[in-house]
mmCIF file of C-alpha atoms in Angstrom:
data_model
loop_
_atom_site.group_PDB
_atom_site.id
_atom_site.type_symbol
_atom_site.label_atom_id
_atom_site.label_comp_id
_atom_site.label_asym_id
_atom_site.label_seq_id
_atom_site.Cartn_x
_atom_site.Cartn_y
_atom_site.Cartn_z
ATOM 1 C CA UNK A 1 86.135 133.074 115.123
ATOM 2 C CA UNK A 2 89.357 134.478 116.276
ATOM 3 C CA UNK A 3 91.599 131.815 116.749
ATOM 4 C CA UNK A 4 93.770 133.155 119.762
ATOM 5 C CA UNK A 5 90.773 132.760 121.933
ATOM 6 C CA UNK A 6 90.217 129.201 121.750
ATOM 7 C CA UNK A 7 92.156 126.856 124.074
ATOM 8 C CA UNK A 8 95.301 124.521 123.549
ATOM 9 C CA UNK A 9 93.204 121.178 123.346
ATOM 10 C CA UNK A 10 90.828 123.253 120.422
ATOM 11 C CA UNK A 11 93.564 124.508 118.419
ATOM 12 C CA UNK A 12 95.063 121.415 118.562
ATOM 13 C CA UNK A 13 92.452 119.377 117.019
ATOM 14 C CA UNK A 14 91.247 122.046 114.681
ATOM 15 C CA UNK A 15 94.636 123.408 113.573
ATOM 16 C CA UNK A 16 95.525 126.839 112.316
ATOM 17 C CA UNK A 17 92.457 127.136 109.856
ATOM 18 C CA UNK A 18 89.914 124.311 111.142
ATOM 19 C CA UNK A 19 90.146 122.295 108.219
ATOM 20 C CA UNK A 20 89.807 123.742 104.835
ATOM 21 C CA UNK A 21 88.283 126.262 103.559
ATOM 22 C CA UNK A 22 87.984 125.646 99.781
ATOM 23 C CA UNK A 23 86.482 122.266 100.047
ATOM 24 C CA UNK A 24 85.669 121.964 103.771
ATOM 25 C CA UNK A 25 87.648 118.979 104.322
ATOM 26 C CA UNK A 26 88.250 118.769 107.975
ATOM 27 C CA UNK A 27 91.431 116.617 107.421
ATOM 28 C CA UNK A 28 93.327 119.488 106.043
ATOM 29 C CA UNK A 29 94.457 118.006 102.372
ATOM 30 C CA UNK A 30 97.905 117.073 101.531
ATOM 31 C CA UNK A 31 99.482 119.555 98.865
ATOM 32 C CA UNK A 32 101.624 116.709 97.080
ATOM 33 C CA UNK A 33 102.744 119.394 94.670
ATOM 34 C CA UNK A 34 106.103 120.742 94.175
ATOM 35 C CA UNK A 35 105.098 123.880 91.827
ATOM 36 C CA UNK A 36 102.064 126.206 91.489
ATOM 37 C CA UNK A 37 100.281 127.820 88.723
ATOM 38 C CA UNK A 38 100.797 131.555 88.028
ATOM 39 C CA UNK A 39 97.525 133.277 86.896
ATOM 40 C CA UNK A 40 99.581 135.710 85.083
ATOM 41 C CA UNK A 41 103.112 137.533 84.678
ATOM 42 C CA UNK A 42 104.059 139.264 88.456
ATOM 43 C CA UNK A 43 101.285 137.932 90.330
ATOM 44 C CA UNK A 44 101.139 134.544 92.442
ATOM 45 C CA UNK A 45 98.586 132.529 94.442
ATOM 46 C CA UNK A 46 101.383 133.184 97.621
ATOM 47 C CA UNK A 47 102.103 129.124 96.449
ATOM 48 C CA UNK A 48 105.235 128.802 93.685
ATOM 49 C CA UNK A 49 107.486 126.105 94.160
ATOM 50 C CA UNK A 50 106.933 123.810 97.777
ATOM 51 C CA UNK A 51 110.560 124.179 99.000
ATOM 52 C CA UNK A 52 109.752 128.050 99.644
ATOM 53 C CA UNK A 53 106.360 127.155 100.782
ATOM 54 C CA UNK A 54 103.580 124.522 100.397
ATOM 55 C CA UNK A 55 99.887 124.793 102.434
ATOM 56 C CA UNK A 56 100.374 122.007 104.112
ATOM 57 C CA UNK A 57 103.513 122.723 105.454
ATOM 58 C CA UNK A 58 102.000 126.571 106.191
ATOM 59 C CA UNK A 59 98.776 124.913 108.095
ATOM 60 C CA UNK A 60 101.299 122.923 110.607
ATOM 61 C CA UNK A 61 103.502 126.149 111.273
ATOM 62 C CA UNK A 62 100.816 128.150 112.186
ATOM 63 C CA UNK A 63 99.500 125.429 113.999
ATOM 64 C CA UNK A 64 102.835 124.891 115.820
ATOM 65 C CA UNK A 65 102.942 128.767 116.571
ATOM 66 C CA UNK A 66 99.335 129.595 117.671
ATOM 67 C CA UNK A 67 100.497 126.907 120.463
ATOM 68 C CA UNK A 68 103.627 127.813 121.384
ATOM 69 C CA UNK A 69 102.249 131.618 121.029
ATOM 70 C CA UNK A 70 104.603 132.821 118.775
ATOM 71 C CA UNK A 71 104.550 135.266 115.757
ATOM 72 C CA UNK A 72 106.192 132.604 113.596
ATOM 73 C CA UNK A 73 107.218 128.897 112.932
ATOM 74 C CA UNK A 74 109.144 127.343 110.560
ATOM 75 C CA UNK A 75 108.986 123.308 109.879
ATOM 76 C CA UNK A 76 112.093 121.398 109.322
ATOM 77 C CA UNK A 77 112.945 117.596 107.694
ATOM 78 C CA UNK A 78 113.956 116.754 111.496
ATOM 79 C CA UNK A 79 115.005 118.267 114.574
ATOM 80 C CA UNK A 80 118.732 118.026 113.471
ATOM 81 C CA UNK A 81 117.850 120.294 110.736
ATOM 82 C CA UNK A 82 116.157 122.871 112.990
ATOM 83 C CA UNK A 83 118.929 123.349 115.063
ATOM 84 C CA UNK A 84 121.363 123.797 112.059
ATOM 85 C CA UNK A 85 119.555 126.296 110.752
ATOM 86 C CA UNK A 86 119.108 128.147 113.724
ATOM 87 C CA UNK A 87 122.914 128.412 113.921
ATOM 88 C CA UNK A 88 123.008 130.051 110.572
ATOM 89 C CA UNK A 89 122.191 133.092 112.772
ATOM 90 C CA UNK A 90 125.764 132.926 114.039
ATOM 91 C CA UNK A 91 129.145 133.393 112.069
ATOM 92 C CA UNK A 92 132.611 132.549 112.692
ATOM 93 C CA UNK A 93 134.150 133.791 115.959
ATOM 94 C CA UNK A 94 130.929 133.616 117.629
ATOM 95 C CA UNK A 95 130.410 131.711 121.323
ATOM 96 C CA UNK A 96 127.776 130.217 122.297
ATOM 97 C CA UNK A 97 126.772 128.796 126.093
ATOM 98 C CA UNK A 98 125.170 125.529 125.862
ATOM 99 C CA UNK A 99 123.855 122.922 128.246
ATOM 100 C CA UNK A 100 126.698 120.424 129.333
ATOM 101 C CA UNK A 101 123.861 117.607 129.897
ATOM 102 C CA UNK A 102 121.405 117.100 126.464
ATOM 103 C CA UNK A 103 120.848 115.326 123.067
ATOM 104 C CA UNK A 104 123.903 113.435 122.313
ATOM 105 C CA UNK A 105 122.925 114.565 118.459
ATOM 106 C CA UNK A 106 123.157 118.393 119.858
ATOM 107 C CA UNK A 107 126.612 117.495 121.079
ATOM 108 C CA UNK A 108 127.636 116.259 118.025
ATOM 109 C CA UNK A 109 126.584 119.188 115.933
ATOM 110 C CA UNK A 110 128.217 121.836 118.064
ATOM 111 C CA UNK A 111 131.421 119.468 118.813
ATOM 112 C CA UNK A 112 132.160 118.286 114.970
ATOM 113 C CA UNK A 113 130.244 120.566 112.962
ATOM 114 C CA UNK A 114 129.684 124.018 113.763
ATOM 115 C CA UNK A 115 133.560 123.894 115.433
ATOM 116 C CA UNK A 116 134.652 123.527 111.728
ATOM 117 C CA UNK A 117 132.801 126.721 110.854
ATOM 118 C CA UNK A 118 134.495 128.441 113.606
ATOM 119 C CA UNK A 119 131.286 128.765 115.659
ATOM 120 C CA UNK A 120 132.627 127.902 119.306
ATOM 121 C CA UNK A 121 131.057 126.365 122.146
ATOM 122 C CA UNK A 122 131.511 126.229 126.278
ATOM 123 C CA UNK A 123 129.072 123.254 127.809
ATOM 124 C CA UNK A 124 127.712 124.363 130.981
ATOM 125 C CA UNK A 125 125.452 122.724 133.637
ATOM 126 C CA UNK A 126 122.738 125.888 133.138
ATOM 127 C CA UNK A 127 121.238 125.171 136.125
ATOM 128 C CA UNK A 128 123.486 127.745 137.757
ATOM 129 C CA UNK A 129 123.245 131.401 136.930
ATOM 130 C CA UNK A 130 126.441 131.968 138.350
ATOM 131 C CA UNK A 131 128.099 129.205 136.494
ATOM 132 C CA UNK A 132 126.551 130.576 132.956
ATOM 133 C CA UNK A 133 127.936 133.994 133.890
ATOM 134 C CA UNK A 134 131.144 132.728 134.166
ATOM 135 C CA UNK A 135 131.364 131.703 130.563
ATOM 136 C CA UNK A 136 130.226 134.625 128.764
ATOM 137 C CA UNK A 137 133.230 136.565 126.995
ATOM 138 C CA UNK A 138 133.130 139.566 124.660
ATOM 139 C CA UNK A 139 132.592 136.497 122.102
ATOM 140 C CA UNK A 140 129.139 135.306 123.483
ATOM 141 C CA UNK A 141 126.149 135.498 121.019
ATOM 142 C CA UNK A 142 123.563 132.912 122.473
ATOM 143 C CA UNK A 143 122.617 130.398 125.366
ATOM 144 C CA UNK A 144 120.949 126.816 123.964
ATOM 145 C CA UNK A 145 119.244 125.296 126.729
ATOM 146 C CA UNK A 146 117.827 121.741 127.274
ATOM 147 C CA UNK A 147 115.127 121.870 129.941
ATOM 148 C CA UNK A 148 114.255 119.619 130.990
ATOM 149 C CA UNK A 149 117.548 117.769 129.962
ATOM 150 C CA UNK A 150 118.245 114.774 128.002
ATOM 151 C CA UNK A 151 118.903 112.232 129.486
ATOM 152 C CA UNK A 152 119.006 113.559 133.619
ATOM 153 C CA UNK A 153 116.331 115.900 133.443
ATOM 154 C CA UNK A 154 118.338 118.726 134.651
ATOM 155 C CA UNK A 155 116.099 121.992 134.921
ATOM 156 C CA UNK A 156 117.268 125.374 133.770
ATOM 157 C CA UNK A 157 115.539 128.469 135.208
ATOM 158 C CA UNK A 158 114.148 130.282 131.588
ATOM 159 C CA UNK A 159 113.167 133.215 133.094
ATOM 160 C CA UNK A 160 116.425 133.674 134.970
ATOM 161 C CA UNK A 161 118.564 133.021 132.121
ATOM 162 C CA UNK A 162 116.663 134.976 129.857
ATOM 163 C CA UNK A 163 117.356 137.937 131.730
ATOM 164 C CA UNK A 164 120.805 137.328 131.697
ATOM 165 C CA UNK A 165 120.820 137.486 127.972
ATOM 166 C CA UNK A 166 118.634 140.363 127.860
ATOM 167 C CA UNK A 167 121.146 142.125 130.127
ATOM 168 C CA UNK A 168 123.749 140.973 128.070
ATOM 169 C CA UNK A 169 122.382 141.052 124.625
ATOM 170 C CA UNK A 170 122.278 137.309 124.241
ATOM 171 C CA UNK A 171 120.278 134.936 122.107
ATOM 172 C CA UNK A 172 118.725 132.625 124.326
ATOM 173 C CA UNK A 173 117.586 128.946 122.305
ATOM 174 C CA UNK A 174 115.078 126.444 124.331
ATOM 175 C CA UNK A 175 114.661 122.710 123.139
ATOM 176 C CA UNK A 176 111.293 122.305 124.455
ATOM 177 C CA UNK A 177 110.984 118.798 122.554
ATOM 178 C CA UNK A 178 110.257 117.198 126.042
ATOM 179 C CA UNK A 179 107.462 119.052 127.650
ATOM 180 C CA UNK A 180 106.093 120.676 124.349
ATOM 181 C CA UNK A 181 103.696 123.579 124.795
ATOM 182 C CA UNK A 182 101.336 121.385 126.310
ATOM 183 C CA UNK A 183 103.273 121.800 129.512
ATOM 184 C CA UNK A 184 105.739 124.691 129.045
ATOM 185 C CA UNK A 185 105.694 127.752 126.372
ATOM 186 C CA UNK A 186 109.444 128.986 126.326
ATOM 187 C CA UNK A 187 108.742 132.376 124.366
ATOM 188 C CA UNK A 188 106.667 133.430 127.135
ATOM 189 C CA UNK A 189 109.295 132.830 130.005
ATOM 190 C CA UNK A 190 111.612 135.210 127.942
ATOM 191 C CA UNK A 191 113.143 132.925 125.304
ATOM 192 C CA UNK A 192 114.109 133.877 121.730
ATOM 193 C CA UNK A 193 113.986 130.568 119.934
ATOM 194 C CA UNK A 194 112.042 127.629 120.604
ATOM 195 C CA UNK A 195 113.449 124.545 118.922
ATOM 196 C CA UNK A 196 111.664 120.925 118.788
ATOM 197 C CA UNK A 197 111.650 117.921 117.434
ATOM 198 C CA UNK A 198 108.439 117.640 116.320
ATOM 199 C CA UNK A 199 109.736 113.466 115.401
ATOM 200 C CA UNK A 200 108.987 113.145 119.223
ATOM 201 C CA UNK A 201 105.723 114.308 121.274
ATOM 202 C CA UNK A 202 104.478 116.375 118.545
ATOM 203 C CA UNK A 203 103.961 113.735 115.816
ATOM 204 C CA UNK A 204 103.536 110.504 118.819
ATOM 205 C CA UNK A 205 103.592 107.744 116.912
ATOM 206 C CA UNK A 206 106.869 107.115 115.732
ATOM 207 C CA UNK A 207 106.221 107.254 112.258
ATOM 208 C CA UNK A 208 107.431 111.235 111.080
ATOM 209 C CA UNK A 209 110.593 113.251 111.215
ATOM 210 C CA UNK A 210 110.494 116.894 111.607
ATOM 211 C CA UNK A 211 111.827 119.772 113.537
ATOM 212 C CA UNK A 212 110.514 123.020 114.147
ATOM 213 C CA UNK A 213 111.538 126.711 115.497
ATOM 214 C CA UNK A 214 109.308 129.234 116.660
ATOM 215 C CA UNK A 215 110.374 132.612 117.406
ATOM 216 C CA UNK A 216 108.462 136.630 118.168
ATOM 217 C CA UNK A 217 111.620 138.884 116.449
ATOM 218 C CA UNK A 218 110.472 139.627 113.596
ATOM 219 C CA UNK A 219 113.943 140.107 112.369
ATOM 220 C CA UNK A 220 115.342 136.525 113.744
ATOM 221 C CA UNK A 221 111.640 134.977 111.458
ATOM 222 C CA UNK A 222 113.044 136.688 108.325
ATOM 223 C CA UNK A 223 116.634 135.569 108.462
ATOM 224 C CA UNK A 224 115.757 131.935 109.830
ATOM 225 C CA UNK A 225 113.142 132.044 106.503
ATOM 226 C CA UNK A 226 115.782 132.746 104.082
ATOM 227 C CA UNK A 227 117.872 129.917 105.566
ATOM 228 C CA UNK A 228 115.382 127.768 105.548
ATOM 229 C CA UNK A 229 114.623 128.347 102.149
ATOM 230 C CA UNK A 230 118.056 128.661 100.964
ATOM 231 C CA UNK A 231 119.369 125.330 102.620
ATOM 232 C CA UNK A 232 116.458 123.222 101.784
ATOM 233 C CA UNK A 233 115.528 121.024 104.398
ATOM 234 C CA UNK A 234 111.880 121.766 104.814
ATOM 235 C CA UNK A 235 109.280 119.459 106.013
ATOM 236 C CA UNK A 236 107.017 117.459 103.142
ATOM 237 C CA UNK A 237 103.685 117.847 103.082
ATOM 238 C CA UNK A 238 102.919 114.195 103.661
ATOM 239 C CA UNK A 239 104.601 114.622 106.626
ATOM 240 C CA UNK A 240 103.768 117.883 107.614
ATOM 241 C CA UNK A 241 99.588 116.213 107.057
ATOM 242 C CA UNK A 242 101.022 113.046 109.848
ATOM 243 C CA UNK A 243 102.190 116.219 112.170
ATOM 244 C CA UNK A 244 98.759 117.691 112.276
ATOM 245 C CA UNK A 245 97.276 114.487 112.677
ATOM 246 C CA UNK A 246 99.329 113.978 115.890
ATOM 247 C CA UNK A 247 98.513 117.187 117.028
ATOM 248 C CA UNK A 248 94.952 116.442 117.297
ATOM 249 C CA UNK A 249 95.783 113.793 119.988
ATOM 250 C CA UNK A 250 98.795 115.726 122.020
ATOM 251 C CA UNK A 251 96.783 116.985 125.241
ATOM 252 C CA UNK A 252 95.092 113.772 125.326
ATOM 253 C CA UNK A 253 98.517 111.398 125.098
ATOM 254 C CA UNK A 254 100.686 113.734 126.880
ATOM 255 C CA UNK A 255 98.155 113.411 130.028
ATOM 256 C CA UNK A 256 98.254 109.766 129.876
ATOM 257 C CA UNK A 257 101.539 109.144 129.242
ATOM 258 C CA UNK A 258 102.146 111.800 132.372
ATOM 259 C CA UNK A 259 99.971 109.374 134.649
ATOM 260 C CA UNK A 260 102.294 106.386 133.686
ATOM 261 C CA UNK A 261 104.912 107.534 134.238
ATOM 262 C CA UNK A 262 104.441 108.878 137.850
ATOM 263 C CA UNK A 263 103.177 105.693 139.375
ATOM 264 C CA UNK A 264 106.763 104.387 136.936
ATOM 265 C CA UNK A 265 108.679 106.329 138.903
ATOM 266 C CA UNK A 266 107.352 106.117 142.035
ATOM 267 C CA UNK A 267 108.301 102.410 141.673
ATOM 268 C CA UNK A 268 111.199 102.873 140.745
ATOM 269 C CA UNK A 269 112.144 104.696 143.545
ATOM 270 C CA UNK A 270 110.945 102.165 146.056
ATOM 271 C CA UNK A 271 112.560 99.361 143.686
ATOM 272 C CA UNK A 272 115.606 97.525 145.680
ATOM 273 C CA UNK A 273 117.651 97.024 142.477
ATOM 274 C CA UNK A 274 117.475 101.181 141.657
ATOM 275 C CA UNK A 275 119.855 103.530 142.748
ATOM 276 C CA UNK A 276 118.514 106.792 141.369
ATOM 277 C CA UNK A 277 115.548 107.899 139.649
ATOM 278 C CA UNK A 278 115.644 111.008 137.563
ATOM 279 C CA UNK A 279 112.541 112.343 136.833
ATOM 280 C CA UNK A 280 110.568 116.078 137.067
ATOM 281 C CA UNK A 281 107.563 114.802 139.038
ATOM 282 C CA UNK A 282 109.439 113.545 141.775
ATOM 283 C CA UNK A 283 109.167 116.178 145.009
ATOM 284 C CA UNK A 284 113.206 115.236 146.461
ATOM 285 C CA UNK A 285 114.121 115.765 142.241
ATOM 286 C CA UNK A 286 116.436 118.778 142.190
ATOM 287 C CA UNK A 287 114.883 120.782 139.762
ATOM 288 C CA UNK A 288 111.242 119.911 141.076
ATOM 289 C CA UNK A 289 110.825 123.506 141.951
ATOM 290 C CA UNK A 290 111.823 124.946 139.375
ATOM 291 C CA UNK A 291 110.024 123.269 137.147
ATOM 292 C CA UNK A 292 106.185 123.666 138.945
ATOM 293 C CA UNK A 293 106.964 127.409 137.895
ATOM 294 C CA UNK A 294 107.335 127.534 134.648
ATOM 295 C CA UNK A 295 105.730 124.600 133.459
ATOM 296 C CA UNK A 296 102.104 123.175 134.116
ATOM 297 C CA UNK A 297 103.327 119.672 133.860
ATOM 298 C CA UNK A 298 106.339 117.015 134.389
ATOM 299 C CA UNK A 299 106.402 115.372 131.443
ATOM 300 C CA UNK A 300 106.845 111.670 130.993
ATOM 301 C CA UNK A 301 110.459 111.252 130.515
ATOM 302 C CA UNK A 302 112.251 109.122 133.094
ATOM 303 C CA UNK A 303 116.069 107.874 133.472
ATOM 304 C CA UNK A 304 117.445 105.278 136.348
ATOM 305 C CA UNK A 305 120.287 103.932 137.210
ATOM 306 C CA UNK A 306 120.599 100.125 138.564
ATOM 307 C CA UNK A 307 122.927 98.974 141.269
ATOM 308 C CA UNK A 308 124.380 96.171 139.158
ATOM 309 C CA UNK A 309 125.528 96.849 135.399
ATOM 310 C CA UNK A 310 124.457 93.258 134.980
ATOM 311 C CA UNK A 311 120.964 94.160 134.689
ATOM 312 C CA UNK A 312 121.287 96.530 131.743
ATOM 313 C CA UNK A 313 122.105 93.867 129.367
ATOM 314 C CA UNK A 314 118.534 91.859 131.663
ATOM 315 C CA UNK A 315 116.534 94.716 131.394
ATOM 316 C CA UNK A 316 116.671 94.976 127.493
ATOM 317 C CA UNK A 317 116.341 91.712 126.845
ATOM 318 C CA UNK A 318 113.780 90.261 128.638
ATOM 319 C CA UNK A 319 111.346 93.606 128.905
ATOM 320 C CA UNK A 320 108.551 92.435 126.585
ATOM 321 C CA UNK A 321 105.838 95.307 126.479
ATOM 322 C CA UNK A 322 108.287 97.832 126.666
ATOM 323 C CA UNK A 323 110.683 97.777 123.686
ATOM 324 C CA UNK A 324 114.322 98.557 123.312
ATOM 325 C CA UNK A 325 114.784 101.128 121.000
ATOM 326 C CA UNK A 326 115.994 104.637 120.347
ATOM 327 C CA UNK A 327 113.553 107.863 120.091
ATOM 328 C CA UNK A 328 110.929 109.175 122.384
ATOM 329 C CA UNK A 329 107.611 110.396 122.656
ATOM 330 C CA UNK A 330 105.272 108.110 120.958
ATOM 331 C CA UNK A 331 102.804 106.271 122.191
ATOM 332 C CA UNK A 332 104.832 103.262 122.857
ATOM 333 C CA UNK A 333 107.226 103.008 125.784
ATOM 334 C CA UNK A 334 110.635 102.402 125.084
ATOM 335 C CA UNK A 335 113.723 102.165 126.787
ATOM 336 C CA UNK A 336 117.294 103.209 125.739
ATOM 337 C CA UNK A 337 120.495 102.761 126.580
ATOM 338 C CA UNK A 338 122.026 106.543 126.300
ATOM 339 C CA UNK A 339 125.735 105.478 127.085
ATOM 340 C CA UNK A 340 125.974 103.517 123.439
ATOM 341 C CA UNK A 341 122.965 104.733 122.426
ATOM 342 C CA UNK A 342 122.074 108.488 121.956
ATOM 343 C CA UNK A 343 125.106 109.818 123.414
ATOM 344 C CA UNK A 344 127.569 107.821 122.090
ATOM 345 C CA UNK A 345 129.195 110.656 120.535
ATOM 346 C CA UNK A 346 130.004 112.371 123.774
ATOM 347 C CA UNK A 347 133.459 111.963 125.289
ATOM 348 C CA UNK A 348 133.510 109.397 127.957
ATOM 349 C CA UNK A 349 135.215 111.631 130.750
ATOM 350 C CA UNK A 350 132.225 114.099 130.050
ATOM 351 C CA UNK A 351 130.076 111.076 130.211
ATOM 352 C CA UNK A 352 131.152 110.051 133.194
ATOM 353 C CA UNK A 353 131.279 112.947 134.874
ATOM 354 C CA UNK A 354 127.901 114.260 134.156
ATOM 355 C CA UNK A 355 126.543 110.557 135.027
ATOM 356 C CA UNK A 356 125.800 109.171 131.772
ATOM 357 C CA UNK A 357 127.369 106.258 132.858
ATOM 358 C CA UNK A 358 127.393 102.388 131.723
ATOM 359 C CA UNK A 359 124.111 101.926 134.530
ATOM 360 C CA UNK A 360 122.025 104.554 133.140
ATOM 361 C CA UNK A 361 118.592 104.079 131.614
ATOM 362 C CA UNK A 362 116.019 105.928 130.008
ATOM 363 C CA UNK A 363 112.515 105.307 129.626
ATOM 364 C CA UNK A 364 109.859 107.519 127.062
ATOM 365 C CA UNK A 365 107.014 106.015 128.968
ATOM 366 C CA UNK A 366 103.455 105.865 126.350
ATOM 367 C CA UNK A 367 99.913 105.604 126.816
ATOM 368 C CA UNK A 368 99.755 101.823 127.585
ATOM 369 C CA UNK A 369 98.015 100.067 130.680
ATOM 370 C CA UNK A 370 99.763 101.248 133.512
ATOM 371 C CA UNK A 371 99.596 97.572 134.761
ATOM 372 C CA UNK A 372 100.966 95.812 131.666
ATOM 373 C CA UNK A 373 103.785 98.367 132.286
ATOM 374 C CA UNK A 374 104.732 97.880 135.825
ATOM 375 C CA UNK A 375 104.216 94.208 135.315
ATOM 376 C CA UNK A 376 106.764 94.028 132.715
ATOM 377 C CA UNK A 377 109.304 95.839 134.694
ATOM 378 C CA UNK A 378 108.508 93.928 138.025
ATOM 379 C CA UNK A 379 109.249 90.633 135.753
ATOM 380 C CA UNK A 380 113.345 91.664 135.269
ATOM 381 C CA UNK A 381 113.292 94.121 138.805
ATOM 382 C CA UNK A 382 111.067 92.609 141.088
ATOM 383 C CA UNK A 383 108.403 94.397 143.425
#
């Protein structure tokens, strides 16, 4: 059967090679092995030692890739460890654009550690073409986009900025952590690189770091290999085994969790005790338009800002189904507090300016009863 022809939800469950095919295990087995047999001098099963490559690790990249529709993907200890090796691509000198509004982790890299390499970096709001154009110098090597963005859901036009790097001979990165290639497939809007952290959506439960990239350049796959081999931070098979299990379930969580968090924000909106609501499903959201192009979905991200600063410290308190904790994208909602919380590490004037402000919430809404959700929100917010 020719795997390209089957559809997202089928690949998903089956994964790369439907189970395998030496002893027909449809839970593909976990490779806890960190060397291989030789059958003889210069000749190899295409398995030697597990940081270079282990089967399970192999099954949830080509997993990973046959949905994103890539050529290749590579599987990292976390998402952290993605994006670093993706930067190995670049050298001293080099300049890249990035989003002014994302992970407070991706700030942190590009801010304290690839600044010490030389690697320099202009944050943007990418939402504007003509904003992005205004930043690229003779030094520019790559755009790194967060689309939606993390935490206020900013959306950047893919297609648009792709062919500005095209023109421009740019490298042009896509976190698609939050919508995942359920809802959006970067590599076909134009992008180069498609980062993730597979800790969030991909695995949905909370219980697995990993990162991945996926990329079609043939010549971008071989270098990020030889980093990835070279550096070490490769994804265990154990882990790699609880990635494929959560695979199996994506379609089906990222639906429900979609649902939720509508009629979520919906209330929000109407709730007294809200000023804003940030969120991709919303009609009056900004980048609403944008994002019905070149995705099939909205996600289930949502960030708000109260009127009163006193009911942060309410909110995460008293909320008793929904729990106050870092992360995202498991099947559990949770709520976090970005300005002390994942974006801590971001200067306060660029906090405050971009909003990320001492009122802001964020909610990874899961796959619980809608009711028990809004219930436990309408106990600290009212109707």
């Amino acid at each position: 059967m020719n795997e390209k022809k089957l559809q997202f939800e089928t690949i998903s469950v089956r994964g790369a090679s439907g189970g395998d095919s030496v002893t027909g295990a449809i839970s593909y087995p976990i490779y806890q092995s960190t060397t291989f047999k030789h059958p003889e001098l210069n000749k190899s099963t295409g398995y030697d030692y597990s940081r270079t490559n282990n089967p399970t690790r192999e099954e949830v990249e080509r997993t990973i890739c046959l949905l994103e529709e890539g050529k290749e993907a590579l599987a990292f200890s976390t998402g952290v460890a993605a994006i670093t090796a993706c930067f190995h691509l670049f050298k001293p000198g080099d300049h890249i654009i990035v989003s002014e509004d994302l992970y407070g982790g991706t700030f942190r890299l590009f801010n304290d550690i690839y600044s010490v390499f030389g690697i320099k970096s202009t944050f943007v709001d990418t939402t504007s073409l003509d904003g992005i154009k205004e930043d690229i110098t003779n030094e520019t090597k790559a755009i790194f986009i967060e689309t939606p963005s993390n935490p206020l859901m900013r959306v950047s036009d893919i297609s648009d900025i792709s062919y500005l790097c095209k023109k421009n001979k740019l490298t042009l990165i896509v976190d698609n952590t939050f919508l995942t290639p359920y809802f959006q497939k970067p590599l076909l809007l134009g992008a180069d690189i498609v980062i993730h952290s597979g800790t969030k959506f991909l695995g949905g439960h909370n219980d697995v770091l990993s990162g991945f990239l996926i990329a079609n350049d043939k010549d971008i796959i071989s270098k990020l290999r030889v980093v990835q081999n070279s550096t070490g931070a490769t994804l265990s098979a154990f882990d790699s085994w609880l990635l494929l299990r959560g695979l199996k379930t994506l379609s089906i969580r990222l639906d429900k969790s979609q649902e939720n968090a509508i009629l979520i924000a919906n209330y929000l909106k109407r709730n007294e005790n809200i000023e804003k609501v940030y969120y991709v499903g919303l009609e009056d959201h900004e980048g609403y338009d944008v994002n019905i192009i070149q995705s099939t979905g909205y996600g289930s991200m949502i960030s708000f800002k109260v009127k009163k600063v006193s009911l942060v410290a309410k909110l995460l308190k008293k909320l008793e189904v929904i729990s106050f904790a870092e992360s995202l994208g498991g099947v559990e909602t949770l709520i976090t507090y970005p300005y002390t919380q994942t974006h801590v590490d971001m200067p306060n004037d660029l906090k405050q300016r971009l909003g990320v402000d001492e009122r802001l919430l964020r909610l990874s809404v899961g796959i619980e009863n809608i009711n028990d959700l809004l219930d436990d929100l309408k106990s600290v917010l009212g109707e």
